[in-house]
CSV table of C-alpha atoms and ligand atoms in Angstrom, one decimal:
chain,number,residue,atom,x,y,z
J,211,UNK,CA,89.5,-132.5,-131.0
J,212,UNK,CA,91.9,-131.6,-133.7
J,213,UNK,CA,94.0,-128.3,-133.1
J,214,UNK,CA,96.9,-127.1,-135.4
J,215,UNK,CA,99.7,-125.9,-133.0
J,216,UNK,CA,103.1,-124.5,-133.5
J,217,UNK,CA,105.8,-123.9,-131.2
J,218,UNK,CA,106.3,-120.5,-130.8
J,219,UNK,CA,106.1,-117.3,-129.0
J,220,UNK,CA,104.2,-115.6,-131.7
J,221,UNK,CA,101.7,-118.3,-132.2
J,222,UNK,CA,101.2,-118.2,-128.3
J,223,UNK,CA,101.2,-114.5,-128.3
J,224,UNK,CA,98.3,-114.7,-131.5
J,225,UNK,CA,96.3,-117.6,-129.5
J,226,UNK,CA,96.4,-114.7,-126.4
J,227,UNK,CA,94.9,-111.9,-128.7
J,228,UNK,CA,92.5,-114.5,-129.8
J,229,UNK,CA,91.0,-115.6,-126.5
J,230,UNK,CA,87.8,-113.7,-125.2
J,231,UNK,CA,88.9,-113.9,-121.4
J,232,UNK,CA,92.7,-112.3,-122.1
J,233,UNK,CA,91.5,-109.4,-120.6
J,234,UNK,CA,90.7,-111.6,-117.1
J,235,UNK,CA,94.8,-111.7,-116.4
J,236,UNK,CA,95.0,-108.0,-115.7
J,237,UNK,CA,92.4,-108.5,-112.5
J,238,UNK,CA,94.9,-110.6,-110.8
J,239,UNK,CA,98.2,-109.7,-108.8
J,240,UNK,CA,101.0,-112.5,-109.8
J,241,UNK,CA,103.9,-112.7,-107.5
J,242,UNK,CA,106.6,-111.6,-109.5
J,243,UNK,CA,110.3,-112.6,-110.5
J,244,UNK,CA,113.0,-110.5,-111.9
J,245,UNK,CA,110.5,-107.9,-112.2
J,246,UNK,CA,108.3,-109.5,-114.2
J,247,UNK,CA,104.7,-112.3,-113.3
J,248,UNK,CA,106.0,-115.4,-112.6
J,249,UNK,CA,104.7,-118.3,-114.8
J,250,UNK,CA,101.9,-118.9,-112.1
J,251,UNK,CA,100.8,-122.5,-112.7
J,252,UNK,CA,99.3,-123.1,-109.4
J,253,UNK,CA,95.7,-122.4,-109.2
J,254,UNK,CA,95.1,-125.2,-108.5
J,255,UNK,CA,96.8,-125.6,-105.0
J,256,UNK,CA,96.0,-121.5,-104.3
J,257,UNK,CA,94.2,-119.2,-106.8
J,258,UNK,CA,95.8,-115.3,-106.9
J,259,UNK,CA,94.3,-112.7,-105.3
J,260,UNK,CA,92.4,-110.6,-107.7
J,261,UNK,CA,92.5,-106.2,-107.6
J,262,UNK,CA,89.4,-106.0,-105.8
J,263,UNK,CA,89.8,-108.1,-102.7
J,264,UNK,CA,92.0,-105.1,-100.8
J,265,UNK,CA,89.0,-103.2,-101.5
J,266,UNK,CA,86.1,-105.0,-100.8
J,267,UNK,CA,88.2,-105.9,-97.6
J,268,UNK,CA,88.2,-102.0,-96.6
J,269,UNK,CA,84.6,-101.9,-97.1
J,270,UNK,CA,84.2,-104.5,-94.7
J,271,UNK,CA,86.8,-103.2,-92.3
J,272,UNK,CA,85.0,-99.4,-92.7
J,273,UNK,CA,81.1,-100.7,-92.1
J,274,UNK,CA,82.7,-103.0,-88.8
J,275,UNK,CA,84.3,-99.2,-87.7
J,276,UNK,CA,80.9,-96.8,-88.6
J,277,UNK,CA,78.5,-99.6,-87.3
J,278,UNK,CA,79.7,-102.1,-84.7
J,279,UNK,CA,77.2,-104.5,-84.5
J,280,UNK,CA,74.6,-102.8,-85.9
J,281,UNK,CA,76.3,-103.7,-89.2
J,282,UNK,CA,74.7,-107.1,-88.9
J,283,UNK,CA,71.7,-105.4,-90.7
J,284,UNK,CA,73.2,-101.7,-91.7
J,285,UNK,CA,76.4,-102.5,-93.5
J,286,UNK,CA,76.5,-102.3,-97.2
J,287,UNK,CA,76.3,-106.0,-97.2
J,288,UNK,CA,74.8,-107.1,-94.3
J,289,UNK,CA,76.1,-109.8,-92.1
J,290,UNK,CA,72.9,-111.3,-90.9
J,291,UNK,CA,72.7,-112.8,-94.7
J,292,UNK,CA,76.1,-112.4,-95.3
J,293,UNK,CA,76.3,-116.0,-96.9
J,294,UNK,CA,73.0,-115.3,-99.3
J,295,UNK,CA,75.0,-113.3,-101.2
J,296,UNK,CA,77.1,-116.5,-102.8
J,297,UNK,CA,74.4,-118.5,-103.6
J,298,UNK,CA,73.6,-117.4,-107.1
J,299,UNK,CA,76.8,-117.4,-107.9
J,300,UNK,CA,77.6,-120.4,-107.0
J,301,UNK,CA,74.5,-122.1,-107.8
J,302,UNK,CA,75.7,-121.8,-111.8
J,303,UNK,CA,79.2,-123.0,-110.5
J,304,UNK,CA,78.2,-126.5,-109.4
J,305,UNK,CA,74.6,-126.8,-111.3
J,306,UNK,CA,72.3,-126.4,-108.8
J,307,UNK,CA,69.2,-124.4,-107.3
J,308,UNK,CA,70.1,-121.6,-105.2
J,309,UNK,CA,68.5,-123.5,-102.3
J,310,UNK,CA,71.0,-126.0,-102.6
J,311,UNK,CA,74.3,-124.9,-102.2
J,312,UNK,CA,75.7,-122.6,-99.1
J,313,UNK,CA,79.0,-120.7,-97.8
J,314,UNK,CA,80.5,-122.5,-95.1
J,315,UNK,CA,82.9,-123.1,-92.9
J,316,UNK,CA,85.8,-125.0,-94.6
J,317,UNK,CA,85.8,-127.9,-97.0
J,318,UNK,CA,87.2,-131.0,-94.7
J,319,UNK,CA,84.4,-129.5,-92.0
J,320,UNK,CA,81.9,-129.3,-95.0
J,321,UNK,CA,82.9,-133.4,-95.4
J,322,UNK,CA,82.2,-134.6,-91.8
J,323,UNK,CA,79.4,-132.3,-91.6
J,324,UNK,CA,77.8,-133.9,-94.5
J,325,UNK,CA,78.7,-137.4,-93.4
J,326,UNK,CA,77.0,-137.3,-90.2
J,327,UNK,CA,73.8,-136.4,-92.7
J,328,UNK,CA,74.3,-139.6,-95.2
J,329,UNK,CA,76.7,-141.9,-93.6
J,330,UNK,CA,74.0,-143.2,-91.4
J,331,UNK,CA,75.1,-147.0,-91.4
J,332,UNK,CA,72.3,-149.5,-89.8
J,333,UNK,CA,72.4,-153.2,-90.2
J,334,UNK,CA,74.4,-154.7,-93.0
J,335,UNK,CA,74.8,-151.3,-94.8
J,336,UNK,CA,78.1,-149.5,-93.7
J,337,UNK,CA,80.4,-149.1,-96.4
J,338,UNK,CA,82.2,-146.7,-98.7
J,339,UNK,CA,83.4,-146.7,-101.9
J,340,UNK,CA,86.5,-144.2,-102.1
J,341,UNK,CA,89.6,-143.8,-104.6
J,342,UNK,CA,92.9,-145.0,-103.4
J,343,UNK,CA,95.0,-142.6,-102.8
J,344,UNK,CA,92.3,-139.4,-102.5
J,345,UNK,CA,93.4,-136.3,-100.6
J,346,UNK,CA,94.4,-137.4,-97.2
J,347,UNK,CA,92.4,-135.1,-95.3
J,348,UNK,CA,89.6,-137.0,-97.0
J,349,UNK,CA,90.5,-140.6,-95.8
J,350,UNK,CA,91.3,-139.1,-92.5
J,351,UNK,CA,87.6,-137.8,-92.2
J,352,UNK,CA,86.1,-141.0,-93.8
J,353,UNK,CA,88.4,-143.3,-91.6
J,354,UNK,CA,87.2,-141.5,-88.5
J,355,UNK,CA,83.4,-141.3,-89.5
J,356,UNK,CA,83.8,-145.3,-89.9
J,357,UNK,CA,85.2,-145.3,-86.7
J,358,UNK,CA,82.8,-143.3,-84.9
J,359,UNK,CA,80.3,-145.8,-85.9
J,360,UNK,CA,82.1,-148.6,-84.4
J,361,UNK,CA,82.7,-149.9,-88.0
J,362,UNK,CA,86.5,-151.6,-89.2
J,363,UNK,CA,88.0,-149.0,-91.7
J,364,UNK,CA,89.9,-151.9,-93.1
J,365,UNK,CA,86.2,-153.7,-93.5
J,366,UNK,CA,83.9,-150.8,-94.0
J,367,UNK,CA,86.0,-148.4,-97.0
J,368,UNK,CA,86.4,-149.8,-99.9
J,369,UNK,CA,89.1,-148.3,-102.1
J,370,UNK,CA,88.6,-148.3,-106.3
J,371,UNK,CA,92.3,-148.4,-107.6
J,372,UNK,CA,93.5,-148.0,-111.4
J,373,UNK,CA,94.4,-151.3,-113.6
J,374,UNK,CA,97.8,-152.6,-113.1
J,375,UNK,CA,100.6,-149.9,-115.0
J,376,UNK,CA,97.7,-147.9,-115.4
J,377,UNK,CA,97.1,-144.1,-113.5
J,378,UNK,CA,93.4,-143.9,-114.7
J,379,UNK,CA,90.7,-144.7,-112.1
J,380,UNK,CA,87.8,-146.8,-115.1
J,381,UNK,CA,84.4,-145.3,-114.0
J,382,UNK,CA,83.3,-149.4,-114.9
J,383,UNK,CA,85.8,-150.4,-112.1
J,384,UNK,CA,83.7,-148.3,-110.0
J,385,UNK,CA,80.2,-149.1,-111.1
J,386,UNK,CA,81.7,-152.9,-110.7
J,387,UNK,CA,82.8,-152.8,-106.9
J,388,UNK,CA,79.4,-150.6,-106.5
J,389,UNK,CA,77.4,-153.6,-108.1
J,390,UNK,CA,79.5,-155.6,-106.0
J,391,UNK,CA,79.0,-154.0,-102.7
J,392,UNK,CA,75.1,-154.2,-103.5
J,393,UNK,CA,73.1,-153.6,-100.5
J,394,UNK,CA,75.8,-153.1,-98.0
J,395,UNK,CA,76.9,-150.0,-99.6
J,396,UNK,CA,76.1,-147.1,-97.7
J,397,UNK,CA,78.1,-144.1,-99.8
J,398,UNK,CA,80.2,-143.2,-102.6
J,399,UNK,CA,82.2,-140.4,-102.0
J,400,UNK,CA,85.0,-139.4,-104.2
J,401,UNK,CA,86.7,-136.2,-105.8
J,402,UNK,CA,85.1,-134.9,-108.6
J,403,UNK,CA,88.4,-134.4,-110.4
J,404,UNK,CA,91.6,-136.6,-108.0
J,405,UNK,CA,93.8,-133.6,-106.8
J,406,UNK,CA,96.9,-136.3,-108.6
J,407,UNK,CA,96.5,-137.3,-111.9
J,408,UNK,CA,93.7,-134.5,-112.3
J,409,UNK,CA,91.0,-136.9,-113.7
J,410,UNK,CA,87.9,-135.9,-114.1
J,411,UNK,CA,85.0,-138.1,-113.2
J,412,UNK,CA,81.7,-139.1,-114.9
J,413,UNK,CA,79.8,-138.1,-111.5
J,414,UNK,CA,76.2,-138.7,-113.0
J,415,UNK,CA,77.4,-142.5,-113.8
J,416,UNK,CA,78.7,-143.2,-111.0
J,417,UNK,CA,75.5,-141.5,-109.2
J,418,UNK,CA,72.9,-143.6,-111.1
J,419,UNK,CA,75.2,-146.5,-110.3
J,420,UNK,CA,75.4,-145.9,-106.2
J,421,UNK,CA,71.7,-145.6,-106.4
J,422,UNK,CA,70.6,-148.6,-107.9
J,423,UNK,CA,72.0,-150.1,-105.1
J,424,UNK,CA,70.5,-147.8,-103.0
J,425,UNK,CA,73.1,-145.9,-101.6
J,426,UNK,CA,74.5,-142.1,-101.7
J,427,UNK,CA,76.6,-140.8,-104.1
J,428,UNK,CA,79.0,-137.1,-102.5
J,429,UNK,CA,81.9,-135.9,-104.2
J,430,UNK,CA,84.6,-133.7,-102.9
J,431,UNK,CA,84.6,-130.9,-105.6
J,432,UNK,CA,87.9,-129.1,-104.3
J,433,UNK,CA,89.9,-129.4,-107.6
J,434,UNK,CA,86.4,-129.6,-109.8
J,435,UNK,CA,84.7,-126.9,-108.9
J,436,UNK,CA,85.6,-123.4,-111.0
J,437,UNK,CA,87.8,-125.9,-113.1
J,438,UNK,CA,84.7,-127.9,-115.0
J,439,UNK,CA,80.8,-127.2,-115.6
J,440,UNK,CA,79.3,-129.0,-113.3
J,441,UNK,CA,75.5,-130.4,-112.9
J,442,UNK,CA,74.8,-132.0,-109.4
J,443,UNK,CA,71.0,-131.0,-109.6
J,444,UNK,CA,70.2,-132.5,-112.7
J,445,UNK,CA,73.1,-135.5,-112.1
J,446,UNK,CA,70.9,-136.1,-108.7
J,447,UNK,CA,74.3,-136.0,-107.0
J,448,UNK,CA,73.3,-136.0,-103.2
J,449,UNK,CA,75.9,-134.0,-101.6
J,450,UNK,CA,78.7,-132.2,-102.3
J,451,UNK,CA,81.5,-130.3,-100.7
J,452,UNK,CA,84.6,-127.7,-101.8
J,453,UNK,CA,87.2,-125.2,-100.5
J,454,UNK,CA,87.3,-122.0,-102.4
J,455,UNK,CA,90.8,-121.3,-102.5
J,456,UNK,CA,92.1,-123.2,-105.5
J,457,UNK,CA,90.5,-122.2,-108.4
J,458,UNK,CA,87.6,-120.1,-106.8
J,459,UNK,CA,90.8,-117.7,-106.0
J,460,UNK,CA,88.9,-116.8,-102.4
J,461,UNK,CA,92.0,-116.8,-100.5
J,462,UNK,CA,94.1,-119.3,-97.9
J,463,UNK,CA,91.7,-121.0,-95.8
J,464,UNK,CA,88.6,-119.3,-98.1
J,465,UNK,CA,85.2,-120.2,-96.9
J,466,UNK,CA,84.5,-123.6,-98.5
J,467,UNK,CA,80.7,-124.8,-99.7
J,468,UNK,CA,77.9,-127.3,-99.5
J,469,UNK,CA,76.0,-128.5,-102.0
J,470,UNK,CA,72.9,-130.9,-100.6
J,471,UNK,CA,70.4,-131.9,-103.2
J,472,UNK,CA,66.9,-130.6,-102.0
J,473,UNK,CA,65.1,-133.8,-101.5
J,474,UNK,CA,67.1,-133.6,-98.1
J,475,UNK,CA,67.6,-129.9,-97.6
J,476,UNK,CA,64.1,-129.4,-97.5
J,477,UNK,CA,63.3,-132.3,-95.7
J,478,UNK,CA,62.7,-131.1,-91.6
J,479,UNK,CA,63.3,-135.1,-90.7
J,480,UNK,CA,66.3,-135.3,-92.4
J,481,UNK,CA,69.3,-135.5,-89.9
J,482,UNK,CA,71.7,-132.8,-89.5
J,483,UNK,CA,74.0,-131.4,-86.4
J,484,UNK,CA,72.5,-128.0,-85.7
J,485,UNK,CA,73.4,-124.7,-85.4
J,486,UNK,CA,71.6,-121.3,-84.6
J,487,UNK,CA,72.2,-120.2,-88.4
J,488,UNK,CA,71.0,-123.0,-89.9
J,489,UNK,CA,67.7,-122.4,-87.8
J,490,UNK,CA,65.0,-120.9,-89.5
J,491,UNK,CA,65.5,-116.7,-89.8
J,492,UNK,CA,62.1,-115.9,-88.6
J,493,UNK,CA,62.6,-117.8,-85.3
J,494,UNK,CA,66.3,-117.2,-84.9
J,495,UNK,CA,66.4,-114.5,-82.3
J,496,UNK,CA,63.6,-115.7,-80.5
J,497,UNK,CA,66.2,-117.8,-78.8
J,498,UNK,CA,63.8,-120.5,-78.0
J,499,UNK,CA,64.4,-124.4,-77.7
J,500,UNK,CA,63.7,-126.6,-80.7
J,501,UNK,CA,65.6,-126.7,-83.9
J,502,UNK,CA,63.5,-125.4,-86.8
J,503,UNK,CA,65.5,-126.0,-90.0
J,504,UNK,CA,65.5,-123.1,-92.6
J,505,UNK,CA,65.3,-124.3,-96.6
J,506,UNK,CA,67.7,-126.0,-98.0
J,507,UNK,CA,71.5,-126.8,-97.6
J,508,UNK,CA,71.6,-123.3,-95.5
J,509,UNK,CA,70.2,-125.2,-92.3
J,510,UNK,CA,73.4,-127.1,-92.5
J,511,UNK,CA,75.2,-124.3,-91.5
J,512,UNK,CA,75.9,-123.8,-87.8
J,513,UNK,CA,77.4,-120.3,-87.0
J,514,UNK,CA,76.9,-117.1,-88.3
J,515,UNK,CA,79.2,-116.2,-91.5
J,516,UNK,CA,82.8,-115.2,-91.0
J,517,UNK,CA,82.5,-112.2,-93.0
J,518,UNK,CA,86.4,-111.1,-93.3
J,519,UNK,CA,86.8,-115.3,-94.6
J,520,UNK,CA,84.5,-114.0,-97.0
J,521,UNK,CA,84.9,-111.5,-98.7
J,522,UNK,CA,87.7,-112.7,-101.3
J,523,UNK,CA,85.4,-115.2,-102.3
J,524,UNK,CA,83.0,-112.2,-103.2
J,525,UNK,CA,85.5,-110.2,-105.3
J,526,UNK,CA,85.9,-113.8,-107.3
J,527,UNK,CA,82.9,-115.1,-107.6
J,528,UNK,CA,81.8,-111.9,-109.4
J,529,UNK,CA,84.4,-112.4,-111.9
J,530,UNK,CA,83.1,-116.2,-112.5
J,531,UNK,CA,79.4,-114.4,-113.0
J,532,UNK,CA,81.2,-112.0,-115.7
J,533,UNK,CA,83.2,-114.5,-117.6
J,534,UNK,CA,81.2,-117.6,-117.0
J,535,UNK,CA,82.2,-121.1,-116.5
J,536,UNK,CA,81.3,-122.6,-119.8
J,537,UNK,CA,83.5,-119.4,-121.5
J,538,UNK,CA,86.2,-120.3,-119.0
J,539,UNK,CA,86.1,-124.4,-119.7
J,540,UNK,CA,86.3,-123.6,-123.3
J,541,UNK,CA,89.4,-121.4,-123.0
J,542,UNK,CA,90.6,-124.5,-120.6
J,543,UNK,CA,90.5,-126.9,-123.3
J,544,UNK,CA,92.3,-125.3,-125.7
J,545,UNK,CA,95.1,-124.1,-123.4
J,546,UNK,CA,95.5,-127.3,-121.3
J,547,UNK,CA,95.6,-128.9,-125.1
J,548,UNK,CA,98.4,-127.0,-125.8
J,549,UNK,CA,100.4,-126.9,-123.0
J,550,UNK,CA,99.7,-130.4,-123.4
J,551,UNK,CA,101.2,-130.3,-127.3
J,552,UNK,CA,104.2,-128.5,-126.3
J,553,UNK,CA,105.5,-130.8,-123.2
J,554,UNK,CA,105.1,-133.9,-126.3
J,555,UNK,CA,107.5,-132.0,-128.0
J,556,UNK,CA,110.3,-132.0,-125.2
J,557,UNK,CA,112.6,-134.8,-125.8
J,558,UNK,CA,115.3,-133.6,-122.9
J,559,UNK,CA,113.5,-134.9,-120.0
J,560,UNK,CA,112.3,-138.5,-119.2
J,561,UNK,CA,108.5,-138.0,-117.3
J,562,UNK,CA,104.8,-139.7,-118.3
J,563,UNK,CA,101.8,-137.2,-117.8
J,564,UNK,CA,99.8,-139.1,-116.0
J,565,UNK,CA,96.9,-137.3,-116.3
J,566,UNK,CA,94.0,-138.6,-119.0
J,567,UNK,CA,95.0,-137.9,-122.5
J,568,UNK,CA,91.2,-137.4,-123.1
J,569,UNK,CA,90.3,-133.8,-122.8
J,570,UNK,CA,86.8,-135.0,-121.0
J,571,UNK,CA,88.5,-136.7,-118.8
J,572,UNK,CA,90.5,-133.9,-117.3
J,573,UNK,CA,89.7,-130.4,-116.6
J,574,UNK,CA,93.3,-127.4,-116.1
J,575,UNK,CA,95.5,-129.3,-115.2
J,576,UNK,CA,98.9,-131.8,-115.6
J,577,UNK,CA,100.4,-134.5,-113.8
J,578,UNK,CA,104.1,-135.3,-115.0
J,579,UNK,CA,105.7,-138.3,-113.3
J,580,UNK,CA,109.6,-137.6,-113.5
J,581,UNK,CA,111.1,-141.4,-114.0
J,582,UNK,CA,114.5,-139.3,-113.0
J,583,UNK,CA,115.9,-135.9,-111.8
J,584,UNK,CA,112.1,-134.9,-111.0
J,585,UNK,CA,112.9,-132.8,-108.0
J,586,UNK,CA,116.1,-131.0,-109.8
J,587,UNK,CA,113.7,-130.2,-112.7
J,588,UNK,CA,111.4,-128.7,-110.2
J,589,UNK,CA,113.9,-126.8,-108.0
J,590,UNK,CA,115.0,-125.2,-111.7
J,591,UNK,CA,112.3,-124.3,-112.7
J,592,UNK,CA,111.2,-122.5,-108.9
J,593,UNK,CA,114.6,-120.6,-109.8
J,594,UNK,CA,113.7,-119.6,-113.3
J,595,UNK,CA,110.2,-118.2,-111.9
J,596,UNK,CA,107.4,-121.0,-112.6
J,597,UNK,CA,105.6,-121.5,-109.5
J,598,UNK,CA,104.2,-125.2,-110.3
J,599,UNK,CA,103.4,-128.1,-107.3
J,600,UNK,CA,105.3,-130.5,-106.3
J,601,UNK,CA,104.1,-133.8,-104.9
J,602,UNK,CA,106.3,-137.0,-103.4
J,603,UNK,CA,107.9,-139.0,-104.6
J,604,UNK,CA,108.3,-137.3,-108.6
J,605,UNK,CA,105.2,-135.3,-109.9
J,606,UNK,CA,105.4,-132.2,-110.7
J,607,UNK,CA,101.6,-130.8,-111.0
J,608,UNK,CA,101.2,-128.0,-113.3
J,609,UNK,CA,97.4,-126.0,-113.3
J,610,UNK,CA,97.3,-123.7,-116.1
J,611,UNK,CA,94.5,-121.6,-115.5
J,612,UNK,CA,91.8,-120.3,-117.8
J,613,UNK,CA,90.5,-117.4,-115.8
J,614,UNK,CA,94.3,-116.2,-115.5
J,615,UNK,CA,96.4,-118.4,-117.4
J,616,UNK,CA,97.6,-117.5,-120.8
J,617,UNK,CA,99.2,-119.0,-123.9
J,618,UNK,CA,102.3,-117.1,-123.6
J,619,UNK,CA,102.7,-118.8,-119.9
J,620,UNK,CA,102.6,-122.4,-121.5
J,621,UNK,CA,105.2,-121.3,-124.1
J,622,UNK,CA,107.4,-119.7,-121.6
J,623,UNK,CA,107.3,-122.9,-119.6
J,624,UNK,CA,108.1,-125.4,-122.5
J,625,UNK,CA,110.9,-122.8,-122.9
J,626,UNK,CA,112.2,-122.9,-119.5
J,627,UNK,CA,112.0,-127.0,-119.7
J,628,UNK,CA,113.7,-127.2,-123.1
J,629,UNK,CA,116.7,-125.5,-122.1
J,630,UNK,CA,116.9,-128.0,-118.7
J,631,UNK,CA,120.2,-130.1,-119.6
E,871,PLP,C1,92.6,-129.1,-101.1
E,871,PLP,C2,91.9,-130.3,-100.7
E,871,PLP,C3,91.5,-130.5,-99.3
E,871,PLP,C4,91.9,-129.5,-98.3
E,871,PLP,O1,91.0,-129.5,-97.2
E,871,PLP,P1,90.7,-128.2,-96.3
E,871,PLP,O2,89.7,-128.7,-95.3
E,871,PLP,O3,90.2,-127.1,-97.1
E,871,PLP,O4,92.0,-127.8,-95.7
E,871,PLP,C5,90.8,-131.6,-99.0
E,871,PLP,N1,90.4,-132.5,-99.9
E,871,PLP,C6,90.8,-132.4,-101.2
E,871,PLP,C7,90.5,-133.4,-102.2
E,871,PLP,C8,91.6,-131.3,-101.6
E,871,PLP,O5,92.0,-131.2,-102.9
């Protein structure tokens, strides 16, 4: 992709009356400095609350106060089927049926949840390919899963890491130690995009590749989905799993999601821990023994939705419906390229992005890996009013957003960095 940049505020300011989605930024409250919005490159870590969550929230808050618990099938939305609501929505987010994706609980639950599911090791197959280095609530929930089993984590998980000097996970290093683990491989499960260096991974490839071996193939979307276009269905990705409170902007501790393809989730025999609401509706309330499992990645779910967890992720998935995630990964592309152009340009400050060069192999976001004076860069620009990420030892994550982001934000921050001594 060729683009013809220039550093400055009007060029940034032209690229904003450009872009189709400007008008996106005004649904959002930023937290401010000096009176003004901060540069808010964080959505990645936690999205911003858009206008209507106060008063969707009220709704909720008023039908709970007219109805009590007759709101379960009276309120405006009601509770009963609270969680059908999302579906659609988030059906077009991951690529999916609407049968295959559910509202639930929180995304580390989600994992285990769906681990008990398709990390059923028997014989010689018990392993699991993982990145080195993935989110650590990840390796905590894979490393007890393996242990449950009675299996060696040091034995059982397998860890892909990049090439020597490199920070780039190669899909073929993957399909490799998949080939290589052959019939002993149980599971893939990896992020979709690693919450570090922000790659994004070729998740069908690395699908096809787990099954030819016969084994699974689950991704952890939490820093994927909302970012990139995704298409488990059609990439016959098995599971899946996210929180919605990075760039879903649903809130701290938002409901997460499931996605489980529907070879499984309509599947009776196929193992799951049970709940009352994954049960069947029809039979719900008879209260009788048995587990009947509804459809679909629904009869994973175990107790009934919690609605005020809920709601934020209402007020934003409507605004996904209206802008669309290919119109937002478009916008992406172009502002991550820039902000991308202008950090080239800073000849100040000693860092490497570490994040793929390639703009198909990352989706909104930037990893810069200070070789010096990382944390004093960071701690500046915290004063100046850029709420960026920091992460030990010397990154400094940056997340400009599409849905919220805007050109003038990336100029502002090259700014703020140029004038670092
Ligand atoms: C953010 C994130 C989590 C957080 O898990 P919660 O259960 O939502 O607290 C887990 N894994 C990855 C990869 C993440 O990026």
């Amino acid at each position: 992709m060729q683009h013809s940049f220039d550093i400055s505020l009007e060029f940034a300011q032209t690229q904003d009356k450009l872009d189709i989605l400007h008008s996106y930024r005004e649904r959002f409250l930023f937290p401010q400095h000096n009176g003004q919005n901060s540069v808010y490159f964080c959505g990645n870590s936690l999205g911003l609350q858009s206008k209507t969550v106060r008063y969707l929230m009220d709704g909720e808050l008023n039908d709970w106060a007219k109805f009590g618990v007759e709101g379960h099938f009276q309120a405006r939305n009601p509770w009963f089927s609270y969680h059908q609501q999302f579906s659609e929505s988030l059906a077009k987010i991951v690529g999916a049926n609407k049968e295959e994706v559910v509202a639930m609980n929180t995304l580390t639950v989600n994992l285990h949840l769906l681990l008990m599911s398709f990390y059923r090791p028997n014989g010689n197959r018990y392993k699991i390919i993982m990145e080195a280095g993935a989110f650590p609530s990840d390796q905590y929930a894979i490393e007890t899963q393996v242990r449950m089993h009675g299996y060696n984590p040091n034995d059982a998980i397998i860890e892909i890491t990049p090439k020597e000097g490199s920070h780039i996970i190669e899909e073929a290093d993957i399909e490799a130690a998949i080939e290589q683990a052959g019939d002993s491989l149980a599971v893939v499960v990896l992020g979709g995009v690693n919450y570090y260096t922000g790659q994004l991974f070729d998740m069908q490839r690395i699908t096809v590749a787990a099954h030819k071996v016969g084994a699974y193939a689950g991704f952890d979307l939490a820093h994927a989905v909302g970012n990139i276009p995704l298409h488990l269905h059609d990439w016959a990705v098995d599971f899946a799993c996210w929180c919605s409170y990075k760039y879903l902007n649903s809130g701290p501790g938002g409901v997460g999601g499931a996605y489980v393809h529907e070879k499984y989730g309509n599947d009776p025999t196929f193992f799951r821990l049970a709940g009352w609401w994954g049960n069947d509706e029809q039979s719900r309330f008879k209260m009788q023994k048995g587990f009947v499992p509804q459809q679909g990645a629904a009869s994973w779910q175990m107790s009934n939705a919690p609605v005020f967890n809920m709601v934020a992720h209402r007020a934003s998935l409507d605004l996904f419906d209206k802008a669309g995630i290919i119109a937002l990964r478009e916008k992406s592309l172009l502002l991550t390229a820039y902000l991308e152009y202008l950090l080239l340009q800073l000849d100040n400050l000693s860092f490497t992005l570490i994040t793929p060069t390639m703009p198909e192999r990352r989706g909104a976001q930037l990893s810069l890996l200070f070789h010096e004076k990382g944390r004093e860069v960071f701690d500046i620009l915290t004063k100046k009013g850029v709420i960026a990420d920091w992460r030990e030892p010397n990154v400094i994550r940056i997340a400009p957003v599409p849905m919220y982001n805007n050109f003038e934000d990336a100029y502002r921050f090259y700014e703020i960095l140029k004038s670092i001594k």
